[in-house]
């Protein structure tokens, strides 16, 4: 009986390790910036500190945090960050664990803490990143001075008490 339990335990552990390894390998195949984006935005000049790509507008008191979609590299959204920066907003697009924003919904808190001069915050995201941003916004409405904006692909409100704009 002990031998069967030992074999079962080792087999389950091996399967768990194999499943995690397969997920990790799969998560590394991401969608990066296109050639067209690289021609439009000089991605070499984008600031990347503490796991966050930053498009900082001078003297801006408004920040936009944008969570990337699942398996999408943050630099794939450089055109959004660049355009909003030119309009006077500071934009922050964080790296996410395993390229899934759902694994670190509180990343916005670190960004806000590291930029105390910004007084008004928007948060949003694309696809699964939008859902993760909504999860953060639901728990931290008082920290967000402005209406959150989400691109989730969901047609009905994710949380009825949040002011959400869908695209």
PDB file of C-alpha atoms in Angstrom:
ATOM      1  CA  UNK A   1       0.000   0.000   0.000  1.00  0.00           C
ATOM      2  CA  UNK A   2       2.837   2.410   0.859  1.00  0.00           C
ATOM      3  CA  UNK A   3       4.504   1.665  -2.471  1.00  0.00           C
ATOM      4  CA  UNK A   4       1.298   2.538  -4.394  1.00  0.00           C
ATOM      5  CA  UNK A   5       0.929   5.838  -2.496  1.00  0.00           C
ATOM      6  CA  UNK A   6       4.566   6.698  -3.139  1.00  0.00           C
ATOM      7  CA  UNK A   7       4.277   5.949  -6.881  1.00  0.00           C
ATOM      8  CA  UNK A   8       1.008   7.909  -7.081  1.00  0.00           C
ATOM      9  CA  UNK A   9       2.557  10.904  -5.280  1.00  0.00           C
ATOM     10  CA  UNK A  10       5.652  10.907  -7.496  1.00  0.00           C
ATOM     11  CA  UNK A  11       3.494  10.581 -10.626  1.00  0.00           C
ATOM     12  CA  UNK A  12       1.253  13.485  -9.582  1.00  0.00           C
ATOM     13  CA  UNK A  13       4.281  15.643  -8.758  1.00  0.00           C
ATOM     14  CA  UNK A  14       5.864  14.830 -12.123  1.00  0.00           C
ATOM     15  CA  UNK A  15       2.617  15.683 -13.931  1.00  0.00           C
ATOM     16  CA  UNK A  16       2.342  18.972 -12.038  1.00  0.00           C
ATOM     17  CA  UNK A  17       5.910  19.918 -12.928  1.00  0.00           C
ATOM     18  CA  UNK A  18       5.331  18.924 -16.549  1.00  0.00           C
ATOM     19  CA  UNK A  19       2.088  20.960 -16.719  1.00  0.00           C
ATOM     20  CA  UNK A  20       3.787  24.051 -15.256  1.00  0.00           C
ATOM     21  CA  UNK A  21       6.698  23.655 -17.679  1.00  0.00           C
ATOM     22  CA  UNK A  22       4.309  23.399 -20.629  1.00  0.00           C
ATOM     23  CA  UNK A  23       2.377  26.494 -19.450  1.00  0.00           C
ATOM     24  CA  UNK A  24       5.603  28.453 -18.981  1.00  0.00           C
ATOM     25  CA  UNK A  25       6.882  27.514 -22.447  1.00  0.00           C
ATOM     26  CA  UNK A  26       3.501  28.385 -24.007  1.00  0.00           C
ATOM     27  CA  UNK A  27       3.399  31.751 -22.207  1.00  0.00           C
ATOM     28  CA  UNK A  28       6.765  32.745 -23.705  1.00  0.00           C
ATOM     29  CA  UNK A  29       5.318  32.774 -27.241  1.00  0.00           C
ATOM     30  CA  UNK A  30       4.047  36.357 -27.171  1.00  0.00           C
ATOM     31  CA  UNK A  31       2.794  38.953 -29.621  1.00  0.00           C
ATOM     32  CA  UNK A  32       5.331  41.737 -29.961  1.00  0.00           C
ATOM     33  CA  UNK A  33       5.345  45.097 -31.695  1.00  0.00           C
ATOM     34  CA  UNK A  34       4.753  44.973 -35.449  1.00  0.00           C
ATOM     35  CA  UNK A  35       7.187  46.303 -38.036  1.00  0.00           C
ATOM     36  CA  UNK A  36       4.745  49.146 -38.769  1.00  0.00           C
ATOM     37  CA  UNK A  37       4.755  50.162 -35.095  1.00  0.00           C
ATOM     38  CA  UNK A  38       8.544  50.097 -34.942  1.00  0.00           C
ATOM     39  CA  UNK A  39       8.629  52.466 -37.952  1.00  0.00           C
ATOM     40  CA  UNK A  40       6.158  54.846 -36.249  1.00  0.00           C
ATOM     41  CA  UNK A  41       7.547  54.811 -32.713  1.00  0.00           C
ATOM     42  CA  UNK A  42      11.200  54.690 -31.778  1.00  0.00           C
ATOM     43  CA  UNK A  43      10.917  51.892 -29.227  1.00  0.00           C
ATOM     44  CA  UNK A  44      14.610  52.302 -28.318  1.00  0.00           C
ATOM     45  CA  UNK A  45      13.791  55.644 -26.659  1.00  0.00           C
ATOM     46  CA  UNK A  46      11.002  54.295 -24.447  1.00  0.00           C
ATOM     47  CA  UNK A  47      11.936  54.325 -20.760  1.00  0.00           C
ATOM     48  CA  UNK A  48      11.858  50.906 -19.094  1.00  0.00           C
ATOM     49  CA  UNK A  49      12.371  50.975 -15.339  1.00  0.00           C
ATOM     50  CA  UNK A  50      11.202  48.577 -12.632  1.00  0.00           C
ATOM     51  CA  UNK A  51       9.295  46.470 -15.141  1.00  0.00           C
ATOM     52  CA  UNK A  52       7.253  49.387 -16.531  1.00  0.00           C
ATOM     53  CA  UNK A  53       7.428  51.012 -19.961  1.00  0.00           C
ATOM     54  CA  UNK A  54       6.944  54.730 -19.396  1.00  0.00           C
ATOM     55  CA  UNK A  55       5.852  57.452 -21.788  1.00  0.00           C
ATOM     56  CA  UNK A  56       6.152  60.467 -19.506  1.00  0.00           C
ATOM     57  CA  UNK A  57       4.763  63.820 -20.593  1.00  0.00           C
ATOM     58  CA  UNK A  58       6.496  66.839 -19.061  1.00  0.00           C
ATOM     59  CA  UNK A  59       4.560  68.485 -16.216  1.00  0.00           C
ATOM     60  CA  UNK A  60       1.655  66.039 -16.539  1.00  0.00           C
ATOM     61  CA  UNK A  61      -0.517  65.513 -13.472  1.00  0.00           C
ATOM     62  CA  UNK A  62      -2.573  62.785 -15.184  1.00  0.00           C
ATOM     63  CA  UNK A  63      -1.399  59.206 -15.526  1.00  0.00           C
ATOM     64  CA  UNK A  64      -2.826  56.363 -17.554  1.00  0.00           C
ATOM     65  CA  UNK A  65      -1.957  52.806 -16.590  1.00  0.00           C
ATOM     66  CA  UNK A  66      -2.561  50.323 -19.392  1.00  0.00           C
ATOM     67  CA  UNK A  67      -2.488  46.574 -18.706  1.00  0.00           C
ATOM     68  CA  UNK A  68      -1.482  44.544 -21.779  1.00  0.00           C
ATOM     69  CA  UNK A  69      -3.600  41.710 -23.114  1.00  0.00           C
ATOM     70  CA  UNK A  70      -2.693  38.068 -22.510  1.00  0.00           C
ATOM     71  CA  UNK A  71       0.567  37.074 -24.180  1.00  0.00           C
ATOM     72  CA  UNK A  72       1.010  40.565 -25.673  1.00  0.00           C
ATOM     73  CA  UNK A  73       4.307  42.338 -25.038  1.00  0.00           C
ATOM     74  CA  UNK A  74       3.930  45.810 -23.497  1.00  0.00           C
ATOM     75  CA  UNK A  75       5.823  47.456 -26.365  1.00  0.00           C
ATOM     76  CA  UNK A  76       3.083  46.313 -28.756  1.00  0.00           C
ATOM     77  CA  UNK A  77       1.058  49.185 -27.242  1.00  0.00           C
ATOM     78  CA  UNK A  78       3.813  51.777 -27.756  1.00  0.00           C
ATOM     79  CA  UNK A  79       1.741  53.639 -30.336  1.00  0.00           C
ATOM     80  CA  UNK A  80      -0.979  54.217 -27.708  1.00  0.00           C
ATOM     81  CA  UNK A  81       1.552  55.353 -25.124  1.00  0.00           C
ATOM     82  CA  UNK A  82       3.320  57.619 -27.601  1.00  0.00           C
ATOM     83  CA  UNK A  83       0.087  59.226 -28.879  1.00  0.00           C
ATOM     84  CA  UNK A  84      -1.246  59.853 -25.364  1.00  0.00           C
ATOM     85  CA  UNK A  85       2.113  61.248 -24.248  1.00  0.00           C
ATOM     86  CA  UNK A  86       2.015  63.728 -27.160  1.00  0.00           C
ATOM     87  CA  UNK A  87      -1.455  64.748 -25.909  1.00  0.00           C
ATOM     88  CA  UNK A  88      -0.030  65.570 -22.458  1.00  0.00           C
ATOM     89  CA  UNK A  89      -0.665  62.370 -20.494  1.00  0.00           C
ATOM     90  CA  UNK A  90       1.905  60.158 -18.808  1.00  0.00           C
ATOM     91  CA  UNK A  91       1.359  56.518 -19.787  1.00  0.00           C
ATOM     92  CA  UNK A  92       2.607  53.420 -17.967  1.00  0.00           C
ATOM     93  CA  UNK A  93       2.492  49.942 -19.497  1.00  0.00           C
ATOM     94  CA  UNK A  94       3.815  47.282 -17.100  1.00  0.00           C
ATOM     95  CA  UNK A  95       5.426  43.919 -17.762  1.00  0.00           C
ATOM     96  CA  UNK A  96       3.258  41.178 -16.305  1.00  0.00           C
ATOM     97  CA  UNK A  97       4.163  37.743 -14.905  1.00  0.00           C
ATOM     98  CA  UNK A  98       4.006  35.101 -17.638  1.00  0.00           C
ATOM     99  CA  UNK A  99       2.582  37.883 -19.892  1.00  0.00           C
ATOM    100  CA  UNK A 100      -0.799  37.610 -18.112  1.00  0.00           C
ATOM    101  CA  UNK A 101      -2.038  40.722 -16.257  1.00  0.00           C
ATOM    102  CA  UNK A 102      -4.390  38.562 -14.212  1.00  0.00           C
ATOM    103  CA  UNK A 103      -1.357  37.318 -12.218  1.00  0.00           C
ATOM    104  CA  UNK A 104      -0.569  40.819 -10.882  1.00  0.00           C
ATOM    105  CA  UNK A 105      -3.690  42.960 -10.818  1.00  0.00           C
ATOM    106  CA  UNK A 106      -2.115  45.245  -8.178  1.00  0.00           C
ATOM    107  CA  UNK A 107       0.789  46.378 -10.370  1.00  0.00           C
ATOM    108  CA  UNK A 108      -0.985  49.743 -10.696  1.00  0.00           C
ATOM    109  CA  UNK A 109      -0.378  50.381  -6.993  1.00  0.00           C
ATOM    110  CA  UNK A 110       3.408  50.193  -7.477  1.00  0.00           C
ATOM    111  CA  UNK A 111       3.200  52.579 -10.428  1.00  0.00           C
ATOM    112  CA  UNK A 112       1.093  55.088  -8.461  1.00  0.00           C
ATOM    113  CA  UNK A 113       3.449  54.908  -5.487  1.00  0.00           C
ATOM    114  CA  UNK A 114       6.489  55.550  -7.706  1.00  0.00           C
ATOM    115  CA  UNK A 115       4.880  58.651  -9.293  1.00  0.00           C
ATOM    116  CA  UNK A 116       3.538  60.814  -6.433  1.00  0.00           C
ATOM    117  CA  UNK A 117       3.405  63.986  -8.570  1.00  0.00           C
ATOM    118  CA  UNK A 118       0.604  62.505 -10.664  1.00  0.00           C
ATOM    119  CA  UNK A 119      -2.703  63.440  -9.050  1.00  0.00           C
ATOM    120  CA  UNK A 120      -5.273  61.919 -11.440  1.00  0.00           C
ATOM    121  CA  UNK A 121      -5.226  58.328 -12.639  1.00  0.00           C
ATOM    122  CA  UNK A 122      -6.943  56.339 -15.362  1.00  0.00           C
ATOM    123  CA  UNK A 123      -6.551  52.585 -15.601  1.00  0.00           C
ATOM    124  CA  UNK A 124      -7.442  50.296 -18.458  1.00  0.00           C
ATOM    125  CA  UNK A 125      -6.261  47.493 -20.620  1.00  0.00           C
ATOM    126  CA  UNK A 126      -6.752  45.307 -23.609  1.00  0.00           C
ATOM    127  CA  UNK A 127      -8.633  42.016 -23.431  1.00  0.00           C
ATOM    128  CA  UNK A 128      -7.547  40.067 -20.318  1.00  0.00           C
ATOM    129  CA  UNK A 129      -5.556  43.149 -19.284  1.00  0.00           C
ATOM    130  CA  UNK A 130      -8.825  45.105 -19.242  1.00  0.00           C
ATOM    131  CA  UNK A 131     -10.398  42.504 -16.997  1.00  0.00           C
ATOM    132  CA  UNK A 132      -7.390  42.668 -14.642  1.00  0.00           C
ATOM    133  CA  UNK A 133      -7.600  46.483 -14.614  1.00  0.00           C
ATOM    134  CA  UNK A 134     -11.303  46.245 -13.745  1.00  0.00           C
ATOM    135  CA  UNK A 135     -10.442  43.944 -10.841  1.00  0.00           C
ATOM    136  CA  UNK A 136      -7.953  46.528  -9.550  1.00  0.00           C
ATOM    137  CA  UNK A 137     -10.385  49.412 -10.103  1.00  0.00           C
ATOM    138  CA  UNK A 138     -13.175  47.644  -8.222  1.00  0.00           C
ATOM    139  CA  UNK A 139     -11.029  47.362  -5.100  1.00  0.00           C
ATOM    140  CA  UNK A 140      -9.380  50.795  -5.413  1.00  0.00           C
ATOM    141  CA  UNK A 141     -12.014  53.232  -6.667  1.00  0.00           C
ATOM    142  CA  UNK A 142     -10.910  55.952  -4.241  1.00  0.00           C
ATOM    143  CA  UNK A 143      -7.380  55.949  -5.723  1.00  0.00           C
ATOM    144  CA  UNK A 144      -8.647  56.443  -9.249  1.00  0.00           C
ATOM    145  CA  UNK A 145      -9.619  60.062  -9.667  1.00  0.00           C
ATOM    146  CA  UNK A 146     -11.056  59.536 -13.125  1.00  0.00           C
ATOM    147  CA  UNK A 147     -13.267  57.109 -15.001  1.00  0.00           C
ATOM    148  CA  UNK A 148     -11.491  53.860 -15.818  1.00  0.00           C
ATOM    149  CA  UNK A 149     -11.458  52.819 -19.461  1.00  0.00           C
ATOM    150  CA  UNK A 150     -11.376  49.159 -20.494  1.00  0.00           C
ATOM    151  CA  UNK A 151     -10.987  47.164 -23.671  1.00  0.00           C
ATOM    152  CA  UNK A 152     -12.151  43.738 -22.548  1.00  0.00           C
ATOM    153  CA  UNK A 153     -14.229  42.361 -25.372  1.00  0.00           C
ATOM    154  CA  UNK A 154     -17.040  41.822 -22.855  1.00  0.00           C
ATOM    155  CA  UNK A 155     -20.336  43.374 -23.963  1.00  0.00           C
ATOM    156  CA  UNK A 156     -22.043  43.572 -20.554  1.00  0.00           C
ATOM    157  CA  UNK A 157     -20.704  45.455 -17.501  1.00  0.00           C
ATOM    158  CA  UNK A 158     -18.090  43.433 -15.654  1.00  0.00           C
ATOM    159  CA  UNK A 159     -18.861  45.176 -12.376  1.00  0.00           C
ATOM    160  CA  UNK A 160     -22.076  47.183 -12.171  1.00  0.00           C
ATOM    161  CA  UNK A 161     -20.742  49.675  -9.599  1.00  0.00           C
ATOM    162  CA  UNK A 162     -17.779  50.782 -11.780  1.00  0.00           C
ATOM    163  CA  UNK A 163     -17.997  53.550 -14.345  1.00  0.00           C
ATOM    164  CA  UNK A 164     -16.698  51.516 -17.295  1.00  0.00           C
ATOM    165  CA  UNK A 165     -16.365  52.582 -20.896  1.00  0.00           C
ATOM    166  CA  UNK A 166     -16.320  49.760 -23.432  1.00  0.00           C
ATOM    167  CA  UNK A 167     -14.930  49.891 -26.924  1.00  0.00           C
TER     168      UNK A 167
END
